[in-house]
Short mmCIF file of C-alpha atoms in Angstrom, two decimals:
data_model
loop_
_atom_site.label_atom_id
_atom_site.label_comp_id
_atom_site.label_asym_id
_atom_site.label_seq_id
_atom_site.Cartn_x
_atom_site.Cartn_y
_atom_site.Cartn_z
CA ALA A 1 -133.68 72.52 69.48
CA GLN A 2 -134.03 74.00 66.05
CA THR A 3 -136.80 72.77 63.79
CA VAL A 4 -137.30 73.22 60.07
CA THR A 5 -140.75 73.03 58.48
CA GLN A 6 -141.59 72.57 54.83
CA SER A 7 -145.36 72.72 54.53
CA GLN A 8 -145.61 71.77 50.85
CA PRO A 9 -145.11 68.01 50.35
CA GLU A 10 -145.46 68.40 46.58
CA MET A 11 -145.38 71.21 44.06
CA SER A 12 -145.78 71.28 40.31
CA VAL A 13 -144.57 73.84 37.77
CA GLN A 14 -144.63 74.07 34.02
CA GLU A 15 -141.40 74.26 32.13
CA ALA A 16 -140.09 77.84 31.82
CA GLU A 17 -142.36 79.06 34.63
CA THR A 18 -141.41 80.19 38.13
CA VAL A 19 -142.09 78.31 41.35
CA THR A 20 -141.50 79.12 45.01
CA LEU A 21 -140.86 76.53 47.68
CA SER A 22 -141.55 77.49 51.29
CA CYS A 23 -139.50 76.88 54.41
CA THR A 24 -139.86 78.14 57.95
CA TYR A 25 -137.64 77.45 60.91
CA ASP A 26 -137.59 77.94 64.62
CA THR A 27 -134.53 79.17 66.47
CA SER A 28 -133.54 81.43 69.31
CA GLU A 29 -130.17 82.22 67.76
CA SER A 30 -129.44 85.43 65.93
CA ASP A 31 -126.75 84.14 63.63
CA TYR A 32 -126.98 80.93 61.66
CA TYR A 33 -126.82 79.44 58.18
CA LEU A 34 -129.58 78.24 55.90
CA PHE A 35 -129.34 75.96 52.90
CA TRP A 36 -131.43 74.50 50.12
CA TYR A 37 -130.43 71.06 48.89
CA LYS A 38 -131.75 69.22 45.84
CA GLN A 39 -132.07 65.43 45.87
CA PRO A 40 -132.75 63.86 42.45
CA PRO A 41 -133.61 60.16 42.06
CA SER A 42 -129.87 59.41 42.15
CA ARG A 43 -130.19 60.21 45.89
CA GLN A 44 -127.15 62.48 45.99
CA MET A 45 -127.91 65.68 47.92
CA ILE A 46 -126.71 68.67 45.90
CA LEU A 47 -126.24 72.11 47.44
CA VAL A 48 -128.39 74.62 45.59
CA ILE A 49 -127.94 77.82 47.57
CA ARG A 50 -126.71 79.07 50.91
CA GLN A 51 -127.64 82.07 53.08
CA GLU A 52 -125.86 83.56 56.06
CA ALA A 53 -128.33 85.05 58.51
CA TYR A 54 -126.26 88.14 59.23
CA LYS A 55 -126.38 89.12 55.55
CA GLN A 56 -129.54 90.97 54.66
CA GLN A 57 -129.04 90.54 50.92
CA ASN A 58 -130.83 87.53 49.51
CA ALA A 59 -128.56 84.90 47.96
CA THR A 60 -128.78 84.19 44.23
CA GLU A 61 -127.30 81.40 42.13
CA ASN A 62 -128.24 81.67 38.46
CA ARG A 63 -131.95 80.69 38.22
CA PHE A 64 -132.20 80.05 41.95
CA SER A 65 -132.81 82.78 44.51
CA VAL A 66 -134.07 82.98 48.05
CA ASN A 67 -136.40 85.27 49.94
CA PHE A 68 -134.93 85.41 53.43
CA GLN A 69 -137.20 87.03 56.01
CA LYS A 70 -135.29 86.84 59.28
CA ALA A 71 -137.97 88.30 61.52
CA ALA A 72 -140.55 85.90 60.12
CA LYS A 73 -138.03 83.01 60.19
CA SER A 74 -138.86 82.25 56.59
CA PHE A 75 -136.49 81.07 53.85
CA SER A 76 -138.22 80.38 50.54
CA LEU A 77 -136.57 79.21 47.33
CA LYS A 78 -137.58 80.66 43.98
CA ILE A 79 -136.73 78.75 40.82
CA SER A 80 -137.05 80.81 37.65
CA ASP A 81 -137.32 79.46 34.11
CA SER A 82 -137.93 75.95 35.44
CA GLN A 83 -136.32 73.10 33.53
CA LEU A 84 -137.09 69.39 33.42
CA GLY A 85 -133.83 68.75 35.25
CA ASP A 86 -135.11 70.73 38.23
CA ALA A 87 -137.52 67.92 39.10
CA ALA A 88 -136.36 66.51 42.45
CA MET A 89 -136.90 66.60 46.20
CA TYR A 90 -135.85 69.90 47.72
CA PHE A 91 -134.76 70.10 51.34
CA CYS A 92 -134.37 73.19 53.45
CA ALA A 93 -131.69 72.93 56.15
CA TYR A 94 -130.55 74.96 59.15
CA ARG A 95 -127.16 75.08 60.75
CA SER A 96 -126.34 76.66 64.08
CA PRO A 97 -123.34 78.96 64.25
CA ASN A 98 -122.10 76.98 67.23
CA THR A 99 -119.30 74.50 66.99
CA GLY A 100 -119.01 70.92 68.17
CA THR A 101 -122.23 69.08 68.80
CA ALA A 102 -124.41 71.90 67.47
CA SER A 103 -122.79 72.03 64.07
CA LYS A 104 -125.04 69.53 62.38
CA LEU A 105 -127.50 70.38 59.62
CA THR A 106 -131.17 70.06 60.60
CA PHE A 107 -133.33 69.25 57.59
CA GLY A 108 -136.99 69.74 56.81
CA THR A 109 -139.14 66.93 55.44
CA GLY A 110 -138.73 68.04 51.85
CA THR A 111 -140.86 69.22 48.93
CA ARG A 112 -141.18 67.10 45.82
CA LEU A 113 -141.07 69.31 42.72
CA GLN A 114 -142.55 68.09 39.46
CA VAL A 115 -141.82 69.91 36.22
CA THR A 116 -144.31 69.43 33.41
CA LEU A 117 -144.12 70.24 29.72
CA GLU B 1 -112.38 66.39 41.83
CA ALA B 2 -113.84 63.00 42.66
CA GLY B 3 -116.99 63.05 44.76
CA VAL B 4 -117.88 61.23 47.95
CA ALA B 5 -117.88 57.51 47.21
CA GLN B 6 -120.21 55.10 48.98
CA SER B 7 -120.80 51.38 48.69
CA PRO B 8 -122.80 49.30 48.35
CA ARG B 9 -125.54 51.19 46.57
CA TYR B 10 -128.26 48.77 47.70
CA LYS B 11 -128.43 46.16 50.44
CA ILE B 12 -131.21 43.84 51.51
CA ILE B 13 -130.83 41.88 54.75
CA GLU B 14 -133.00 40.02 57.18
CA LYS B 15 -133.68 41.44 60.62
CA ARG B 16 -131.07 40.54 63.23
CA GLN B 17 -128.37 40.27 60.56
CA SER B 18 -125.43 42.65 60.43
CA VAL B 19 -124.46 45.05 57.66
CA ALA B 20 -121.66 47.51 56.96
CA PHE B 21 -121.48 50.56 54.74
CA TRP B 22 -118.33 52.19 53.43
CA CYS B 23 -117.59 55.82 52.63
CA ASN B 24 -114.59 57.52 51.03
CA PRO B 25 -114.80 61.32 51.35
CA ILE B 26 -113.35 63.91 49.04
CA SER B 27 -109.59 64.02 49.36
CA GLY B 28 -108.50 66.54 51.96
CA HIS B 29 -111.90 66.86 53.63
CA ALA B 30 -111.29 66.55 57.35
CA THR B 31 -114.93 66.35 58.44
CA LEU B 32 -117.12 63.35 57.65
CA TYR B 33 -120.80 62.84 58.44
CA TRP B 34 -123.17 59.89 58.36
CA TYR B 35 -126.86 60.71 57.93
CA GLN B 36 -129.89 58.41 58.05
CA GLN B 37 -132.78 59.27 55.74
CA ILE B 38 -135.98 57.35 56.40
CA LEU B 39 -138.51 57.37 53.55
CA GLY B 40 -140.54 60.58 53.57
CA GLN B 41 -138.23 62.37 55.99
CA GLY B 42 -135.24 64.63 55.83
CA PRO B 43 -131.79 63.28 56.66
CA LYS B 44 -130.87 62.99 60.32
CA LEU B 45 -127.28 63.11 61.56
CA LEU B 46 -126.00 59.88 63.09
CA ILE B 47 -122.35 60.73 63.64
CA GLN B 48 -119.80 63.40 62.78
CA PHE B 49 -116.03 62.85 62.62
CA GLN B 50 -113.32 65.46 62.64
CA ASN B 51 -110.31 63.64 61.20
CA ASN B 52 -110.54 60.33 63.07
CA GLY B 53 -112.16 61.72 66.22
CA VAL B 54 -115.88 61.74 66.97
CA VAL B 55 -117.41 65.22 67.31
CA ASP B 56 -121.07 64.28 67.68
CA ASP B 57 -122.67 60.85 68.04
CA SER B 58 -125.58 61.91 70.21
CA GLN B 59 -128.19 60.47 67.82
CA LEU B 60 -126.39 57.22 67.06
CA PRO B 61 -128.19 54.17 68.55
CA LYS B 62 -125.05 52.86 70.16
CA ASP B 63 -126.55 49.55 71.19
CA ARG B 64 -126.64 48.48 67.54
CA PHE B 65 -124.81 51.08 65.45
CA SER B 66 -121.08 51.67 65.36
CA ALA B 67 -118.84 53.76 63.14
CA GLU B 68 -115.16 54.29 62.73
CA ARG B 69 -112.88 56.43 60.64
CA LEU B 70 -109.41 54.97 60.69
CA LYS B 71 -106.52 57.22 59.67
CA GLY B 72 -108.95 60.11 59.18
CA VAL B 73 -109.95 59.07 55.65
CA ASP B 74 -112.37 56.22 54.89
CA SER B 75 -115.21 55.44 57.23
CA THR B 76 -117.45 52.45 57.90
CA LEU B 77 -120.86 52.40 59.52
CA LYS B 78 -122.09 49.09 60.94
CA ILE B 79 -125.45 47.90 62.17
CA GLN B 80 -125.63 44.78 64.32
CA PRO B 81 -128.26 43.43 64.73
CA ALA B 82 -130.50 45.20 62.23
CA LYS B 83 -134.14 45.99 62.94
CA LEU B 84 -136.98 46.63 60.50
CA GLU B 85 -136.96 50.33 61.42
CA ASP B 86 -133.37 50.64 60.21
CA SER B 87 -134.63 50.51 56.63
CA ALA B 88 -133.45 53.82 55.19
CA VAL B 89 -130.94 55.51 52.95
CA TYR B 90 -127.60 56.04 54.65
CA LEU B 91 -125.84 59.12 53.32
CA CYS B 92 -122.21 60.00 53.83
CA ALA B 93 -121.02 63.58 53.44
CA SER B 94 -117.80 65.48 53.88
CA SER B 95 -116.71 69.09 54.22
CA LEU B 96 -113.35 70.75 53.75
CA GLU B 97 -113.60 73.10 56.69
CA TRP B 98 -114.56 71.57 59.99
CA THR B 99 -117.48 73.86 60.71
CA GLY B 100 -119.44 72.84 57.62
CA VAL B 101 -120.85 76.35 57.22
CA TYR B 102 -120.31 76.29 53.47
CA GLY B 103 -122.34 73.12 53.08
CA TYR B 104 -121.40 69.53 52.60
CA THR B 105 -120.71 67.30 49.63
CA PHE B 106 -122.88 64.20 49.81
CA GLY B 107 -122.47 60.76 48.33
CA SER B 108 -125.27 58.89 46.59
CA GLY B 109 -126.06 56.85 49.66
CA THR B 110 -126.78 53.22 50.42
CA ARG B 111 -130.40 52.12 50.40
CA LEU B 112 -130.87 49.50 53.14
CA THR B 113 -133.95 47.30 53.25
CA VAL B 114 -134.43 45.12 56.33
CA VAL B 115 -136.98 42.32 55.85
#
């Protein structure tokens, strides 16, 4: 079974600075999908960024970018120019390319990001 | 477009009581998921529907949990009888394409406290 590990329970960044959240995963598959979700106090999980494993180019969405290292099974999230609204729990998630019962998202335990003035 | 709607937002019950949660996915989304998020953990899939059929319920505690999705739209998740360890946030999500490879849209969840 796939596992997702987020080793940083909490991180803190000053406004306008850059922060990197770490994620590693374990899989024997060669093709899969990786996601970062943000969960603010409202509890709604919001998709931040998505990466397809067969694409070598790192995904980017405005201030959010990833460093995808397939051989190392690492998928870190970089937030540039941090804003107060970025404060939230961030979850890394893995999805198998298989269909049916293997199509669920497997989440890590999350990293709580604080943004300070 | 309207998001995934869930109700109630909060629920407090005593152990051994029953409770039901409701979810209305985004219009046109064929796939619906229920996730359980225990405090300090990431969400865990309980059940996945494709239209009104179950795709995956391997992690659903079937002795006490049940779920249905009539007519392939709204869904309800029921717990009967509830245990203390069922205290969690129950998140509903939906996806347009059945594989979910583009990510899901989540609702704001129901926070259940069992006392």
